[in-house]
mmCIF file of C-alpha atoms in Angstrom:
data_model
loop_
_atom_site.group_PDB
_atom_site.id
_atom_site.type_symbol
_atom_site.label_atom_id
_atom_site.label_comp_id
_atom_site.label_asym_id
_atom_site.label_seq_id
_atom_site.Cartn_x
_atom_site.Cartn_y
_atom_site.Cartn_z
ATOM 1 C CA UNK O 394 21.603 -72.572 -22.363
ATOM 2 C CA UNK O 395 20.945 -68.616 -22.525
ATOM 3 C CA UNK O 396 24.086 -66.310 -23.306
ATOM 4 C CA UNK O 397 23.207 -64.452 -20.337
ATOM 5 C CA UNK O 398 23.510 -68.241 -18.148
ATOM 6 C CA UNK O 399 26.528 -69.257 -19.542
ATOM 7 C CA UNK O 400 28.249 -66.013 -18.907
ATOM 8 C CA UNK O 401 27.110 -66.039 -15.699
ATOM 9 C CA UNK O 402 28.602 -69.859 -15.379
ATOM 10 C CA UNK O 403 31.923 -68.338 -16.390
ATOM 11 C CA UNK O 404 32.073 -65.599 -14.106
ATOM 12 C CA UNK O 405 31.352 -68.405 -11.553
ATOM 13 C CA UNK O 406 33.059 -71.246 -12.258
ATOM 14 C CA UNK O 407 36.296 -70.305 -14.426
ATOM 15 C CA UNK O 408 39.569 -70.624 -13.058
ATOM 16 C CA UNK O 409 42.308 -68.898 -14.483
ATOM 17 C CA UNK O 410 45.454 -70.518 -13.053
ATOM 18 C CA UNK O 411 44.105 -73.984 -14.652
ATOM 19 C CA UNK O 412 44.324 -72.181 -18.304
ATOM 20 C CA UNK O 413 48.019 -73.176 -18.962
ATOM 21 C CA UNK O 414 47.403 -77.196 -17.424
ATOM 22 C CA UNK O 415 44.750 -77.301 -20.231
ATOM 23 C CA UNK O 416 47.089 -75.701 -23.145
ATOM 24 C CA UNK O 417 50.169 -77.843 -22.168
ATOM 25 C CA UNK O 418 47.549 -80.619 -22.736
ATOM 26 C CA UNK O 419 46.629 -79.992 -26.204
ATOM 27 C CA UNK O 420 49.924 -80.855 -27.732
ATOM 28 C CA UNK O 421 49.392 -80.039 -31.312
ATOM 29 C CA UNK O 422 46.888 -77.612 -30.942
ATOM 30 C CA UNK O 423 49.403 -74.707 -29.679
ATOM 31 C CA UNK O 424 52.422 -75.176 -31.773
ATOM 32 C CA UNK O 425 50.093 -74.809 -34.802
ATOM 33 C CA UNK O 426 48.446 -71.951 -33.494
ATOM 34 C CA UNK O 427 51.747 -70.162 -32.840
ATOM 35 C CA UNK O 428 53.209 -71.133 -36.438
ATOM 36 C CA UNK O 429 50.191 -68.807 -37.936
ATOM 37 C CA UNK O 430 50.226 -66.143 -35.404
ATOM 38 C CA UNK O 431 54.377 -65.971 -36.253
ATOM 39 C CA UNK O 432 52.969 -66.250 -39.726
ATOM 40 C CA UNK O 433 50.725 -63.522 -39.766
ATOM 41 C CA UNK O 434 53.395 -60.628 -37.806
ATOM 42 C CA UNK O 435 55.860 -61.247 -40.154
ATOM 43 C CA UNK O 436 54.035 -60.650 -42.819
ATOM 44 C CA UNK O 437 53.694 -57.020 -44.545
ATOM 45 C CA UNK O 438 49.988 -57.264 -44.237
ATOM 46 C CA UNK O 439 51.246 -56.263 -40.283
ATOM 47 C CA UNK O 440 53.557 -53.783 -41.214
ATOM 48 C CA UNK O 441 50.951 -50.778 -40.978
ATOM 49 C CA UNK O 442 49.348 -52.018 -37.443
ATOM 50 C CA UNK O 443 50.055 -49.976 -34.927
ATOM 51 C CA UNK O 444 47.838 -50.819 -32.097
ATOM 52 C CA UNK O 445 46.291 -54.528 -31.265
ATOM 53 C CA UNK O 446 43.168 -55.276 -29.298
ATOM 54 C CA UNK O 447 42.847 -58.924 -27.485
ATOM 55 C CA UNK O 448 38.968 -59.358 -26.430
ATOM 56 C CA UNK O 449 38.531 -62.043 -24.010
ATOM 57 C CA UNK O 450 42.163 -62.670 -23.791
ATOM 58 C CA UNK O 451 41.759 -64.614 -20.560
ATOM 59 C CA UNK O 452 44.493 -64.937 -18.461
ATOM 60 C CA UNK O 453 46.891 -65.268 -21.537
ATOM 61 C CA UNK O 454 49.684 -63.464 -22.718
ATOM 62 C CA UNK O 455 50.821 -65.655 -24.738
ATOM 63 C CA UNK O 456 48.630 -65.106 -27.848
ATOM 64 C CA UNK O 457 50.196 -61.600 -28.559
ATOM 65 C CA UNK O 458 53.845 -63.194 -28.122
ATOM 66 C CA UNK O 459 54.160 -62.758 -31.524
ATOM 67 C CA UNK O 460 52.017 -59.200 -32.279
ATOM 68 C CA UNK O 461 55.036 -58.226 -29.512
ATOM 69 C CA UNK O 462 57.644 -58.186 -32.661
ATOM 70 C CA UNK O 463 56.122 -55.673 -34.261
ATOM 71 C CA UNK O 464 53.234 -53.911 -32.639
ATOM 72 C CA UNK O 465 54.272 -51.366 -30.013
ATOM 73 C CA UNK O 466 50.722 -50.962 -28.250
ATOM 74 C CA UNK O 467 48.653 -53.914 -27.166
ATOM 75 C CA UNK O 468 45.276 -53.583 -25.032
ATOM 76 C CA UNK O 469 44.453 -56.659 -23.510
ATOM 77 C CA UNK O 470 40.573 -57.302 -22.447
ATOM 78 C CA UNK O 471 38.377 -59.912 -20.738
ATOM 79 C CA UNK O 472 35.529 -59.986 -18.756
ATOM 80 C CA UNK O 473 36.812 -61.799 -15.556
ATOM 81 C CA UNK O 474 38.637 -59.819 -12.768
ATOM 82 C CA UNK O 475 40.764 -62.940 -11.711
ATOM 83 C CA UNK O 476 41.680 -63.193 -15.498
ATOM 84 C CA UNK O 477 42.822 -59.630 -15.770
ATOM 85 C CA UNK O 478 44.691 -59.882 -12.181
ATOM 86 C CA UNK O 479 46.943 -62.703 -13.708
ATOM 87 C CA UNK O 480 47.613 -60.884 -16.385
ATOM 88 C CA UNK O 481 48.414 -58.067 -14.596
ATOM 89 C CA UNK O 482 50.296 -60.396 -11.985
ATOM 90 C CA UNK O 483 52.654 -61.336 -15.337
ATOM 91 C CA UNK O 484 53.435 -57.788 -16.350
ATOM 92 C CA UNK O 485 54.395 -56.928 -13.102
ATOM 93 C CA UNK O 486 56.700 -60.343 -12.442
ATOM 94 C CA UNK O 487 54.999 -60.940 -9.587
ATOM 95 C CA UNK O 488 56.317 -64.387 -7.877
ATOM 96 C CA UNK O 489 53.491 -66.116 -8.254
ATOM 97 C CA UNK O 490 52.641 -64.700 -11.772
ATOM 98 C CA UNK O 491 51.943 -67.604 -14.246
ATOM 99 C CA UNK O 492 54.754 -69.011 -16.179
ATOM 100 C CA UNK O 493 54.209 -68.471 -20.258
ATOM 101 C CA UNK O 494 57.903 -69.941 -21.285
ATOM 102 C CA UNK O 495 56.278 -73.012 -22.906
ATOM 103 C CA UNK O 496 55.109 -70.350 -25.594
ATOM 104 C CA UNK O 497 57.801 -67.972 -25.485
ATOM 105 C CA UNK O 498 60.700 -70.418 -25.850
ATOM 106 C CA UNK O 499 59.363 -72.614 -29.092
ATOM 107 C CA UNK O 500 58.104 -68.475 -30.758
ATOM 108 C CA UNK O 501 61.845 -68.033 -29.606
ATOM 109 C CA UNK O 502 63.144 -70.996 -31.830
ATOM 110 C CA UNK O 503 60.523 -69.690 -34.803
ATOM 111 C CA UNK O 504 62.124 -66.266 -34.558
ATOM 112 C CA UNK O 505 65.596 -67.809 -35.047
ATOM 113 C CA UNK O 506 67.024 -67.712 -31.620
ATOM 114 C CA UNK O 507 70.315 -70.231 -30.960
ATOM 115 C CA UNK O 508 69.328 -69.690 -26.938
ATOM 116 C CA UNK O 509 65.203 -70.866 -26.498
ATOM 117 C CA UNK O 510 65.577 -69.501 -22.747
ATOM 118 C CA UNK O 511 67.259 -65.975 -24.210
ATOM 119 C CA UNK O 512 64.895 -65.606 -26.625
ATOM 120 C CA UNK O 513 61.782 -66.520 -24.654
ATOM 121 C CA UNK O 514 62.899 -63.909 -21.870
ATOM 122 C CA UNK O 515 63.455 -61.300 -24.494
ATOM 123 C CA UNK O 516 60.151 -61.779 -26.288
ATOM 124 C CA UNK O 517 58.352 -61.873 -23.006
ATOM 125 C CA UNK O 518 59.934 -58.455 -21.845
ATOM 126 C CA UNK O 519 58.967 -56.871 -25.142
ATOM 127 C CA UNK O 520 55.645 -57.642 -24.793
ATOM 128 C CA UNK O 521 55.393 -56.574 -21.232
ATOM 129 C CA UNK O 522 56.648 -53.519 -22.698
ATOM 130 C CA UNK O 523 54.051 -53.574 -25.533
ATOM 131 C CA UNK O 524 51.493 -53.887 -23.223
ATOM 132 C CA UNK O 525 49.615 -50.455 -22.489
ATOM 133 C CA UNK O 526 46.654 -51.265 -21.187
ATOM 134 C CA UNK O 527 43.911 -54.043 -19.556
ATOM 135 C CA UNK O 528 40.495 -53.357 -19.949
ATOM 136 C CA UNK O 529 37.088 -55.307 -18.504
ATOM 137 C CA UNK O 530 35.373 -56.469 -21.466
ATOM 138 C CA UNK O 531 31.596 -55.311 -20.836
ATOM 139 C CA UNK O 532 27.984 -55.553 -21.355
ATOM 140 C CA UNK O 533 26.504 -52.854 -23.520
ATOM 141 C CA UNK O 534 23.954 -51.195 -20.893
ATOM 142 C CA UNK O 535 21.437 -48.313 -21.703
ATOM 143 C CA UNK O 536 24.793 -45.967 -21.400
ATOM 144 C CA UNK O 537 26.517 -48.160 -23.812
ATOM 145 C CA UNK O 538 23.838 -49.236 -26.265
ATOM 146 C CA UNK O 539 25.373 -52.395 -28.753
ATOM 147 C CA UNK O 540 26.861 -50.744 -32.297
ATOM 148 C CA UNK O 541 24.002 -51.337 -34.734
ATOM 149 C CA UNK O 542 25.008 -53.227 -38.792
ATOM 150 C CA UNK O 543 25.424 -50.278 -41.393
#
C-alpha cells in the first residue's frame, strides 16, 4: 500500500477516543515505555533541553508526562484534526476530555510520590502548563519543499 493510501486510510478511518482502550490493553508494553521515558528526563543528558517537539503525537499526552519534569516548552503535532482537538480538549479540562491518569499515576509512583492520585494530578497540570503549542503535522507542498540530506 502507497504512503500517500495509507495516510489517506488514517485520516479516514482513525479514531482517537479508542487510543487509550488499545494502550490499557497492552499491559506490559506501557509501563516499560514509561520506565525509559522517566529514564531518559532524569538523566543529565536532559538537563540542557529546553524545548521538546512530539510529531504525530496523536491524541496523547501522556508520552511527554515525563519531558513535563523538566522541559518547560513542549509543541505537540499530528496530522489529524480530531487528534489535535482531544488534545486540546485535555489542556483545557474539558468534561469530556480523555482521562490520562493510568499514565500519570504509575510516572507518579516512579517520581516518588506517597499519594499516586496527588502526584498524577500534579504531573498532569505541569504539563498542561508545559504545553505551548499544537501544530498540524503537514505535507511538504511546492511552498514547503522536503529538507534535502547534507
Amino acid at each position: 500500500m502507497s504512503s500517500e493510501k495509507i495516510r489517506e486510510q488514517y485520516l479516514r478511518d482513525f479514531e482517537p477516543r479508542e487510543y487509550p482502550v488499545a494502550m490499557r490493553a497492552l499491559t506490559g508494553v506501557h509501563p516499560f515505555f514509561q520506565r525509559e521515558l522517566h529514564s531518559i528526563f532524569n538523566s543529565p543528558v536532559s538537563d540542557s533541553w529546553r524545548t521538546l517537539l512530539d510529531i504525530g503525537c496523536g491524541p496523547n499526552v501522556g508520552n511527554v508526562f515525563p519531558a513535563s519534569r523538566k522541559i518547560r516548552s513542549i509543541v505537540l503535532s499530528d496530522l489529524l484534526p480530531r487528534s489535535r482537538q482531544e488534545v486540546e480538549k485535555w489542556i483545557q479540562k474539558a468534561d469530556d476530555a480523555m482521562n490520562w491518569s493510568f499514565i500519570s499515576e504509575p510516572l507518579a509512583i516512579l517520581e516518588g510520590c506517597m499519594d499516586a492520585k496527588s502526584g498524577a494530578k500534579d504531573i498532569e497540570e505541569r504539563t498542561r502548563a508545559a504545553i505551548k503549542k499544537g501544530h498540524p503535522v503537514q505535507r511538504p507542498g511546492p511552498e514547503r519543499p522536503p529538507r534535502r540530506a547534507r
